[in-house]
Amino acid sequence: MFNGNAAAGAPTPIVSVSPVTLPAADRGEDLQVRVSAPVAGRELPIIVFSHGFGKSMKAYAPLVDYWAAHGFVVAQPTHLDSRTLNITPDDPRHSEIWRFRVADLKRILDHLDVIEAAVPGLDGRLDPGRIAAVGHSWGGQTVGMLLGARVLGADGLPGEDMSDSRVTAGVLLSTTGTGGADLSPFAAEHFPFMSPSFADMTTPTLVVAGDKDQSPLSVRGPDWFTDPYHLSPGPKGLLTLFGAEHSLGGVAGDAVTETTDESPERVALIQRITWAYLRSTLYPGDDTWSAVRTAMSADIDQLGRISVK
């Protein structure tokens, strides 16, 4: 039986610092970032994490704390759609928030020196050659852009390439699929940017989707959230979680009101699988992800299935 926690090793103490402020005059609000890191270790790989709609850098502790306790430095920006900033639809930035979101993640990567200096004991311990990006829900679309996905224009042609070659691995959690006829009338009217093309999303990526995730934004069923896997070129992985809805069991945090399918077991599985995938993708020759796929332990069999291409 595969034991994901054993593969990851014992958790180590972590430190979290917030807010780390990155000046952003063009954004209208300085970018606030939370940084979590293990207290020990050198040449640490980096995860930039994009939150879902309305959330902030304070959310997603179940995932962030796990990754940090097992060797990653995690940077979480507060995007402009966060409820903590209260930007209204009449704000001139509102229609472009999806672009600002992508720029937020790139701003973090542009200022890793500031991140290092802001966290006591972190200076000189990052490995800028090993960077992953992870996002949930709207954050998944944001991260997808860094990985090579593009927004289709009204003419059906792919828009600006916003990918970033510094990011060499990704995880998309509950990430929306194609637009056009697949969108609900509400989504088509209010979210014209929700029309991605995954044809150029070439960066190795793990897609995580719940088979009970029925979104009001689409006229399709839960299979909509598997589009980033099926419609992109390999190499890709897909973790389909049985019985999971949009919160995937509670990845945003304990007792979060939006969680309709609370499952500590499911969250624990996501912790282990995402860690294994990122570890093996960022470190060629590491066989942890292969061990997950081939061992298919009882908990994976009961909670979901893994596909690869």
mmCIF file of C-alpha atoms in Angstrom:
data_model
loop_
_atom_site.group_PDB
_atom_site.id
_atom_site.type_symbol
_atom_site.label_atom_id
_atom_site.label_comp_id
_atom_site.label_asym_id
_atom_site.label_seq_id
_atom_site.Cartn_x
_atom_site.Cartn_y
_atom_site.Cartn_z
ATOM 1 C CA MET A 1 0.000 0.000 0.000
ATOM 2 C CA PHE A 2 1.263 3.471 -0.882
ATOM 3 C CA ASN A 3 1.719 5.708 2.141
ATOM 4 C CA GLY A 4 1.859 9.294 0.908
ATOM 5 C CA ASN A 5 2.825 10.727 4.259
ATOM 6 C CA ALA A 6 5.721 8.300 4.534
ATOM 7 C CA ALA A 7 6.914 9.282 1.061
ATOM 8 C CA ALA A 8 6.790 12.957 2.001
ATOM 9 C CA GLY A 9 8.637 12.340 5.264
ATOM 10 C CA ALA A 10 7.782 13.735 8.668
ATOM 11 C CA PRO A 11 6.425 17.298 8.665
ATOM 12 C CA THR A 12 8.838 19.993 9.777
ATOM 13 C CA PRO A 13 8.018 23.245 11.640
ATOM 14 C CA ILE A 14 7.026 26.119 9.404
ATOM 15 C CA VAL A 15 6.899 29.897 9.610
ATOM 16 C CA SER A 16 4.318 32.122 7.923
ATOM 17 C CA VAL A 17 4.726 35.852 7.418
ATOM 18 C CA SER A 18 2.052 38.272 6.234
ATOM 19 C CA PRO A 19 1.617 40.716 4.792
ATOM 20 C CA VAL A 20 4.675 40.905 2.611
ATOM 21 C CA THR A 21 3.965 44.018 0.547
ATOM 22 C CA LEU A 22 5.019 44.338 -3.084
ATOM 23 C CA PRO A 23 4.560 47.843 -4.542
ATOM 24 C CA ALA A 24 2.125 47.828 -7.469
ATOM 25 C CA ALA A 25 1.211 51.356 -8.562
ATOM 26 C CA ASP A 26 -0.339 50.119 -11.825
ATOM 27 C CA ARG A 27 -2.703 47.892 -9.841
ATOM 28 C CA GLY A 28 -4.223 50.571 -7.629
ATOM 29 C CA GLU A 29 -3.472 48.507 -4.515
ATOM 30 C CA ASP A 30 -0.096 47.250 -3.353
ATOM 31 C CA LEU A 31 0.058 43.465 -3.584
ATOM 32 C CA GLN A 32 -0.225 41.737 -0.220
ATOM 33 C CA VAL A 33 1.363 38.282 -0.001
ATOM 34 C CA ARG A 34 1.504 35.593 2.654
ATOM 35 C CA VAL A 35 4.676 33.488 2.617
ATOM 36 C CA SER A 36 4.920 30.087 4.339
ATOM 37 C CA ALA A 37 8.187 28.168 4.533
ATOM 38 C CA PRO A 38 9.880 25.336 6.406
ATOM 39 C CA VAL A 39 12.250 26.590 9.089
ATOM 40 C CA ALA A 40 15.007 24.282 7.825
ATOM 41 C CA GLY A 41 16.395 23.239 4.455
ATOM 42 C CA ARG A 42 18.093 24.908 1.516
ATOM 43 C CA GLU A 43 17.433 25.173 -2.231
ATOM 44 C CA LEU A 44 13.719 25.103 -1.469
ATOM 45 C CA PRO A 45 11.254 24.798 -4.384
ATOM 46 C CA ILE A 46 8.561 27.457 -4.707
ATOM 47 C CA ILE A 47 4.782 27.348 -5.130
ATOM 48 C CA VAL A 48 2.771 30.433 -6.093
ATOM 49 C CA PHE A 49 -0.862 29.875 -5.116
ATOM 50 C CA SER A 50 -3.897 31.635 -6.601
ATOM 51 C CA HIS A 51 -7.047 31.667 -4.463
ATOM 52 C CA GLY A 52 -10.630 31.278 -5.605
ATOM 53 C CA PHE A 53 -13.141 34.108 -6.022
ATOM 54 C CA GLY A 54 -13.439 36.331 -2.956
ATOM 55 C CA LYS A 55 -10.807 34.527 -0.905
ATOM 56 C CA SER A 56 -7.483 35.971 0.235
ATOM 57 C CA MET A 57 -3.939 35.065 1.213
ATOM 58 C CA LYS A 58 -5.319 33.807 4.531
ATOM 59 C CA ALA A 59 -7.212 30.851 3.041
ATOM 60 C CA TYR A 60 -6.217 27.311 2.007
ATOM 61 C CA ALA A 61 -4.246 26.477 5.138
ATOM 62 C CA PRO A 62 -4.828 22.683 4.772
ATOM 63 C CA LEU A 63 -2.834 22.665 1.533
ATOM 64 C CA VAL A 64 -0.374 25.482 2.153
ATOM 65 C CA ASP A 65 0.687 24.289 5.590
ATOM 66 C CA TYR A 66 1.162 20.736 4.319
ATOM 67 C CA TRP A 67 3.305 21.788 1.366
ATOM 68 C CA ALA A 68 5.419 24.099 3.537
ATOM 69 C CA ALA A 69 5.868 21.400 6.196
ATOM 70 C CA HIS A 70 7.156 19.098 3.455
ATOM 71 C CA GLY A 71 9.746 21.330 1.852
ATOM 72 C CA PHE A 72 8.053 23.996 -0.290
ATOM 73 C CA VAL A 73 7.981 27.765 0.086
ATOM 74 C CA VAL A 74 4.442 28.926 -0.704
ATOM 75 C CA ALA A 75 3.543 32.492 -1.724
ATOM 76 C CA GLN A 76 -0.158 33.451 -1.639
ATOM 77 C CA PRO A 77 -1.254 36.821 -3.044
ATOM 78 C CA THR A 78 -4.527 38.536 -2.211
ATOM 79 C CA HIS A 79 -6.076 39.211 -5.622
ATOM 80 C CA LEU A 80 -8.269 42.241 -6.344
ATOM 81 C CA ASP A 81 -11.482 40.193 -6.228
ATOM 82 C CA SER A 82 -10.907 39.343 -2.564
ATOM 83 C CA ARG A 83 -13.785 40.311 -0.292
ATOM 84 C CA THR A 84 -11.189 41.950 1.944
ATOM 85 C CA LEU A 85 -10.692 44.662 -0.720
ATOM 86 C CA ASN A 86 -14.368 45.189 -1.609
ATOM 87 C CA ILE A 87 -13.836 46.282 -5.213
ATOM 88 C CA THR A 88 -17.267 46.881 -6.771
ATOM 89 C CA PRO A 89 -18.425 46.307 -10.375
ATOM 90 C CA ASP A 90 -18.286 50.053 -11.096
ATOM 91 C CA ASP A 91 -14.543 50.100 -10.369
ATOM 92 C CA PRO A 92 -12.656 50.577 -13.686
ATOM 93 C CA ARG A 93 -10.406 47.637 -12.788
ATOM 94 C CA HIS A 94 -13.289 45.216 -12.341
ATOM 95 C CA SER A 95 -13.545 43.888 -15.902
ATOM 96 C CA GLU A 96 -9.776 43.344 -16.021
ATOM 97 C CA ILE A 97 -9.377 41.561 -12.700
ATOM 98 C CA TRP A 98 -8.613 38.299 -14.510
ATOM 99 C CA ARG A 99 -5.575 40.005 -16.073
ATOM 100 C CA PHE A 100 -4.485 41.564 -12.778
ATOM 101 C CA ARG A 101 -4.641 38.100 -11.230
ATOM 102 C CA VAL A 102 -2.081 36.725 -13.671
ATOM 103 C CA ALA A 103 0.076 39.821 -13.182
ATOM 104 C CA ASP A 104 -0.040 39.265 -9.399
ATOM 105 C CA LEU A 105 1.611 35.865 -9.741
ATOM 106 C CA LYS A 106 4.240 37.196 -12.122
ATOM 107 C CA ARG A 107 4.945 40.087 -9.752
ATOM 108 C CA ILE A 108 5.766 37.576 -7.023
ATOM 109 C CA LEU A 109 8.184 35.774 -9.331
ATOM 110 C CA ASP A 110 9.769 39.096 -10.269
ATOM 111 C CA HIS A 111 10.397 39.891 -6.596
ATOM 112 C CA LEU A 112 11.607 36.653 -5.045
ATOM 113 C CA ASP A 113 14.444 38.644 -3.494
ATOM 114 C CA VAL A 114 11.902 40.708 -1.559
ATOM 115 C CA ILE A 115 10.105 37.524 -0.501
ATOM 116 C CA GLU A 116 13.360 36.039 0.787
ATOM 117 C CA ALA A 117 14.328 39.156 2.710
ATOM 118 C CA ALA A 118 10.888 39.537 4.319
ATOM 119 C CA VAL A 119 10.829 36.116 5.993
ATOM 120 C CA PRO A 120 13.275 35.694 8.884
ATOM 121 C CA GLY A 121 15.839 33.032 8.095
ATOM 122 C CA LEU A 122 14.725 32.509 4.487
ATOM 123 C CA ASP A 123 17.326 34.638 2.717
ATOM 124 C CA GLY A 124 19.428 32.551 0.325
ATOM 125 C CA ARG A 125 17.356 29.383 0.750
ATOM 126 C CA LEU A 126 15.101 29.533 -2.331
ATOM 127 C CA ASP A 127 15.633 27.600 -5.546
ATOM 128 C CA PRO A 128 14.342 29.928 -8.299
ATOM 129 C CA GLY A 129 14.908 27.168 -10.842
ATOM 130 C CA ARG A 130 12.091 25.034 -9.375
ATOM 131 C CA ILE A 131 8.792 26.925 -9.443
ATOM 132 C CA ALA A 132 5.251 25.533 -9.537
ATOM 133 C CA ALA A 133 1.886 27.295 -9.681
ATOM 134 C CA VAL A 134 -1.323 26.033 -8.074
ATOM 135 C CA GLY A 135 -4.824 27.511 -8.154
ATOM 136 C CA HIS A 136 -8.358 26.671 -7.041
ATOM 137 C CA SER A 137 -11.503 27.619 -8.986
ATOM 138 C CA TRP A 138 -10.928 31.089 -10.505
ATOM 139 C CA GLY A 139 -7.384 30.687 -9.259
ATOM 140 C CA GLY A 140 -7.153 27.617 -11.466
ATOM 141 C CA GLN A 141 -7.949 29.671 -14.555
ATOM 142 C CA THR A 142 -5.381 32.249 -13.401
ATOM 143 C CA VAL A 143 -2.691 29.601 -13.026
ATOM 144 C CA GLY A 144 -3.711 27.983 -16.302
ATOM 145 C CA MET A 145 -2.705 31.184 -18.081
ATOM 146 C CA LEU A 146 0.822 30.879 -16.658
ATOM 147 C CA LEU A 147 0.910 27.282 -17.878
ATOM 148 C CA GLY A 148 -0.034 28.228 -21.448
ATOM 149 C CA ALA A 149 -3.840 28.396 -21.600
ATOM 150 C CA ARG A 150 -5.202 31.404 -23.493
ATOM 151 C CA VAL A 151 -8.525 33.259 -23.513
ATOM 152 C CA LEU A 152 -10.425 33.101 -26.783
ATOM 153 C CA GLY A 153 -11.612 36.405 -28.186
ATOM 154 C CA ALA A 154 -15.039 37.141 -29.610
ATOM 155 C CA ASP A 155 -13.649 36.044 -32.981
ATOM 156 C CA GLY A 156 -12.799 32.610 -31.545
ATOM 157 C CA LEU A 157 -9.050 33.187 -31.850
ATOM 158 C CA PRO A 158 -6.634 32.766 -28.938
ATOM 159 C CA GLY A 159 -5.741 36.005 -27.204
ATOM 160 C CA GLU A 160 -2.519 37.097 -25.555
ATOM 161 C CA ASP A 161 0.005 34.468 -24.527
ATOM 162 C CA MET A 162 0.489 35.111 -20.792
ATOM 163 C CA SER A 163 2.519 31.994 -20.027
ATOM 164 C CA ASP A 164 5.662 32.185 -17.907
ATOM 165 C CA SER A 165 8.604 29.904 -18.594
ATOM 166 C CA ARG A 166 9.761 30.200 -14.981
ATOM 167 C CA VAL A 167 6.823 28.006 -13.977
ATOM 168 C CA THR A 168 7.598 24.396 -14.867
ATOM 169 C CA ALA A 169 4.791 22.513 -13.062
ATOM 170 C CA GLY A 170 1.181 23.203 -12.175
ATOM 171 C CA VAL A 171 -1.851 21.947 -10.289
ATOM 172 C CA LEU A 172 -5.369 23.045 -11.270
ATOM 173 C CA LEU A 173 -8.028 22.432 -8.618
ATOM 174 C CA SER A 174 -11.726 22.667 -9.653
ATOM 175 C CA THR A 175 -10.793 24.649 -12.754
ATOM 176 C CA THR A 176 -13.480 25.620 -15.235
ATOM 177 C CA GLY A 177 -13.633 24.249 -18.749
ATOM 178 C CA THR A 178 -14.445 25.702 -22.149
ATOM 179 C CA GLY A 179 -16.693 28.689 -22.742
ATOM 180 C CA GLY A 180 -19.084 29.503 -25.561
ATOM 181 C CA ALA A 181 -22.100 27.232 -25.652
ATOM 182 C CA ASP A 182 -20.891 25.470 -22.496
ATOM 183 C CA LEU A 183 -21.496 28.568 -20.342
ATOM 184 C CA SER A 184 -24.741 29.342 -18.578
ATOM 185 C CA PRO A 185 -26.460 32.563 -19.757
ATOM 186 C CA PHE A 186 -25.346 34.325 -16.556
ATOM 187 C CA ALA A 187 -21.712 33.346 -17.043
ATOM 188 C CA ALA A 188 -21.759 34.264 -20.731
ATOM 189 C CA GLU A 189 -23.058 37.737 -19.865
ATOM 190 C CA HIS A 190 -20.851 38.514 -16.882
ATOM 191 C CA PHE A 191 -17.637 36.542 -17.497
ATOM 192 C CA PRO A 192 -16.611 36.873 -21.159
ATOM 193 C CA PHE A 193 -13.024 35.960 -20.199
ATOM 194 C CA MET A 194 -14.241 32.516 -19.161
ATOM 195 C CA SER A 195 -13.511 31.094 -22.585
ATOM 196 C CA PRO A 196 -10.166 29.327 -22.357
ATOM 197 C CA SER A 197 -8.259 27.398 -24.961
ATOM 198 C CA PHE A 198 -6.026 24.673 -23.530
ATOM 199 C CA ALA A 199 -4.366 23.780 -26.834
ATOM 200 C CA ASP A 200 -1.126 25.552 -25.875
ATOM 201 C CA MET A 201 -1.084 24.556 -22.197
ATOM 202 C CA THR A 202 2.053 22.473 -22.548
ATOM 203 C CA THR A 203 3.464 22.783 -19.009
ATOM 204 C CA PRO A 204 3.196 19.513 -17.028
ATOM 205 C CA THR A 205 0.031 19.819 -14.944
ATOM 206 C CA LEU A 206 -2.111 17.816 -12.550
ATOM 207 C CA VAL A 207 -5.852 18.533 -12.865
ATOM 208 C CA VAL A 208 -8.010 17.765 -9.813
ATOM 209 C CA ALA A 209 -11.784 17.556 -10.344
ATOM 210 C CA GLY A 210 -14.777 16.399 -8.319
ATOM 211 C CA ASP A 211 -17.287 14.123 -10.010
ATOM 212 C CA LYS A 212 -20.148 15.918 -8.191
ATOM 213 C CA ASP A 213 -19.001 19.457 -8.996
ATOM 214 C CA GLN A 214 -22.108 20.859 -10.687
ATOM 215 C CA SER A 215 -21.419 24.506 -11.506
ATOM 216 C CA PRO A 216 -24.078 27.184 -12.100
ATOM 217 C CA LEU A 217 -21.621 28.713 -14.561
ATOM 218 C CA SER A 218 -21.991 25.875 -17.071
ATOM 219 C CA VAL A 219 -24.810 23.987 -18.747
ATOM 220 C CA ARG A 220 -22.622 20.878 -18.655
ATOM 221 C CA GLY A 221 -22.071 18.496 -15.782
ATOM 222 C CA PRO A 222 -19.019 17.867 -13.599
ATOM 223 C CA ASP A 223 -17.041 16.654 -16.623
ATOM 224 C CA TRP A 224 -16.638 20.370 -17.491
ATOM 225 C CA PHE A 225 -13.885 20.545 -14.874
ATOM 226 C CA THR A 226 -11.885 17.836 -16.646
ATOM 227 C CA ASP A 227 -11.490 19.918 -19.846
ATOM 228 C CA PRO A 228 -8.056 21.269 -18.807
ATOM 229 C CA TYR A 229 -6.843 17.663 -18.841
ATOM 230 C CA HIS A 230 -8.612 16.322 -21.919
ATOM 231 C CA LEU A 231 -8.135 19.392 -24.149
ATOM 232 C CA SER A 232 -4.466 20.102 -23.432
ATOM 233 C CA PRO A 233 -1.368 18.294 -24.729
ATOM 234 C CA GLY A 234 0.539 15.961 -22.436
ATOM 235 C CA PRO A 235 2.179 15.365 -20.125
ATOM 236 C CA LYS A 236 -0.810 15.736 -17.818
ATOM 237 C CA GLY A 237 -2.404 13.967 -14.873
ATOM 238 C CA LEU A 238 -6.022 13.878 -13.745
ATOM 239 C CA LEU A 239 -7.193 13.087 -10.223
ATOM 240 C CA THR A 240 -10.963 12.546 -10.247
ATOM 241 C CA LEU A 241 -12.413 12.584 -6.740
ATOM 242 C CA PHE A 242 -15.546 10.552 -6.066
ATOM 243 C CA GLY A 243 -18.347 12.496 -4.399
ATOM 244 C CA ALA A 244 -16.364 15.742 -4.388
ATOM 245 C CA GLU A 245 -18.015 19.075 -5.073
ATOM 246 C CA HIS A 246 -16.346 22.417 -5.808
ATOM 247 C CA SER A 247 -14.511 22.687 -2.485
ATOM 248 C CA LEU A 248 -13.038 19.198 -2.944
ATOM 249 C CA GLY A 249 -13.781 18.282 0.660
ATOM 250 C CA GLY A 250 -12.563 21.533 2.216
ATOM 251 C CA VAL A 251 -9.267 22.631 0.656
ATOM 252 C CA ALA A 252 -9.939 26.283 1.516
ATOM 253 C CA GLY A 253 -9.916 25.591 5.256
ATOM 254 C CA ASP A 254 -11.705 23.982 8.158
ATOM 255 C CA ALA A 255 -15.373 24.895 8.656
ATOM 256 C CA VAL A 256 -15.432 27.221 5.619
ATOM 257 C CA THR A 257 -19.062 28.052 4.875
ATOM 258 C CA GLU A 258 -18.726 27.390 1.125
ATOM 259 C CA THR A 259 -17.683 23.796 1.767
ATOM 260 C CA THR A 260 -20.657 21.573 0.972
ATOM 261 C CA ASP A 261 -18.816 18.256 0.885
ATOM 262 C CA GLU A 262 -16.547 18.310 3.935
ATOM 263 C CA SER A 263 -14.174 15.343 3.948
ATOM 264 C CA PRO A 264 -10.884 15.388 5.871
ATOM 265 C CA GLU A 265 -9.938 12.114 4.162
ATOM 266 C CA ARG A 266 -10.353 13.672 0.718
ATOM 267 C CA VAL A 267 -8.312 16.737 1.685
ATOM 268 C CA ALA A 268 -5.574 14.501 3.082
ATOM 269 C CA LEU A 269 -5.454 12.613 -0.212
ATOM 270 C CA ILE A 270 -5.163 15.865 -2.173
ATOM 271 C CA GLN A 271 -2.323 16.971 0.103
ATOM 272 C CA ARG A 272 -0.329 13.821 -0.565
ATOM 273 C CA ILE A 273 -1.085 13.485 -4.279
ATOM 274 C CA THR A 274 -0.337 17.128 -5.137
ATOM 275 C CA TRP A 275 2.898 17.039 -3.137
ATOM 276 C CA ALA A 276 4.004 13.853 -4.902
ATOM 277 C CA TYR A 277 3.151 15.245 -8.343
ATOM 278 C CA LEU A 278 4.965 18.539 -7.825
ATOM 279 C CA ARG A 279 7.959 16.877 -6.227
ATOM 280 C CA SER A 280 8.476 14.454 -9.108
ATOM 281 C CA THR A 281 7.780 17.046 -11.805
ATOM 282 C CA LEU A 282 10.219 19.592 -10.380
ATOM 283 C CA TYR A 283 12.868 16.954 -9.657
ATOM 284 C CA PRO A 284 13.401 14.705 -12.707
ATOM 285 C CA GLY A 285 14.272 11.226 -11.538
ATOM 286 C CA ASP A 286 12.161 11.432 -8.384
ATOM 287 C CA ASP A 287 9.753 8.463 -8.553
ATOM 288 C CA THR A 288 7.203 9.479 -5.909
ATOM 289 C CA TRP A 289 4.491 10.315 -8.456
ATOM 290 C CA SER A 290 5.133 7.054 -10.286
ATOM 291 C CA ALA A 291 4.747 5.201 -6.988
ATOM 292 C CA VAL A 292 1.376 6.859 -6.451
ATOM 293 C CA ARG A 293 0.120 5.829 -9.880
ATOM 294 C CA THR A 294 1.306 2.254 -9.757
ATOM 295 C CA ALA A 295 0.556 1.466 -6.123
ATOM 296 C CA MET A 296 -3.042 2.779 -6.228
ATOM 297 C CA SER A 297 -3.538 2.304 -2.526
ATOM 298 C CA ALA A 298 -6.905 1.481 -0.989
ATOM 299 C CA ASP A 299 -7.574 5.090 -0.009
ATOM 300 C CA ILE A 300 -7.075 6.270 -3.617
ATOM 301 C CA ASP A 301 -9.296 3.461 -4.913
ATOM 302 C CA GLN A 302 -12.065 4.469 -2.514
ATOM 303 C CA LEU A 303 -11.790 8.240 -2.928
ATOM 304 C CA GLY A 304 -10.895 8.675 -6.574
ATOM 305 C CA ARG A 305 -8.893 7.579 -9.604
ATOM 306 C CA ILE A 306 -5.809 8.814 -11.405
ATOM 307 C CA SER A 307 -5.406 9.094 -15.183
ATOM 308 C CA VAL A 308 -2.298 10.179 -17.058
ATOM 309 C CA LYS A 309 -1.325 11.025 -20.610
#
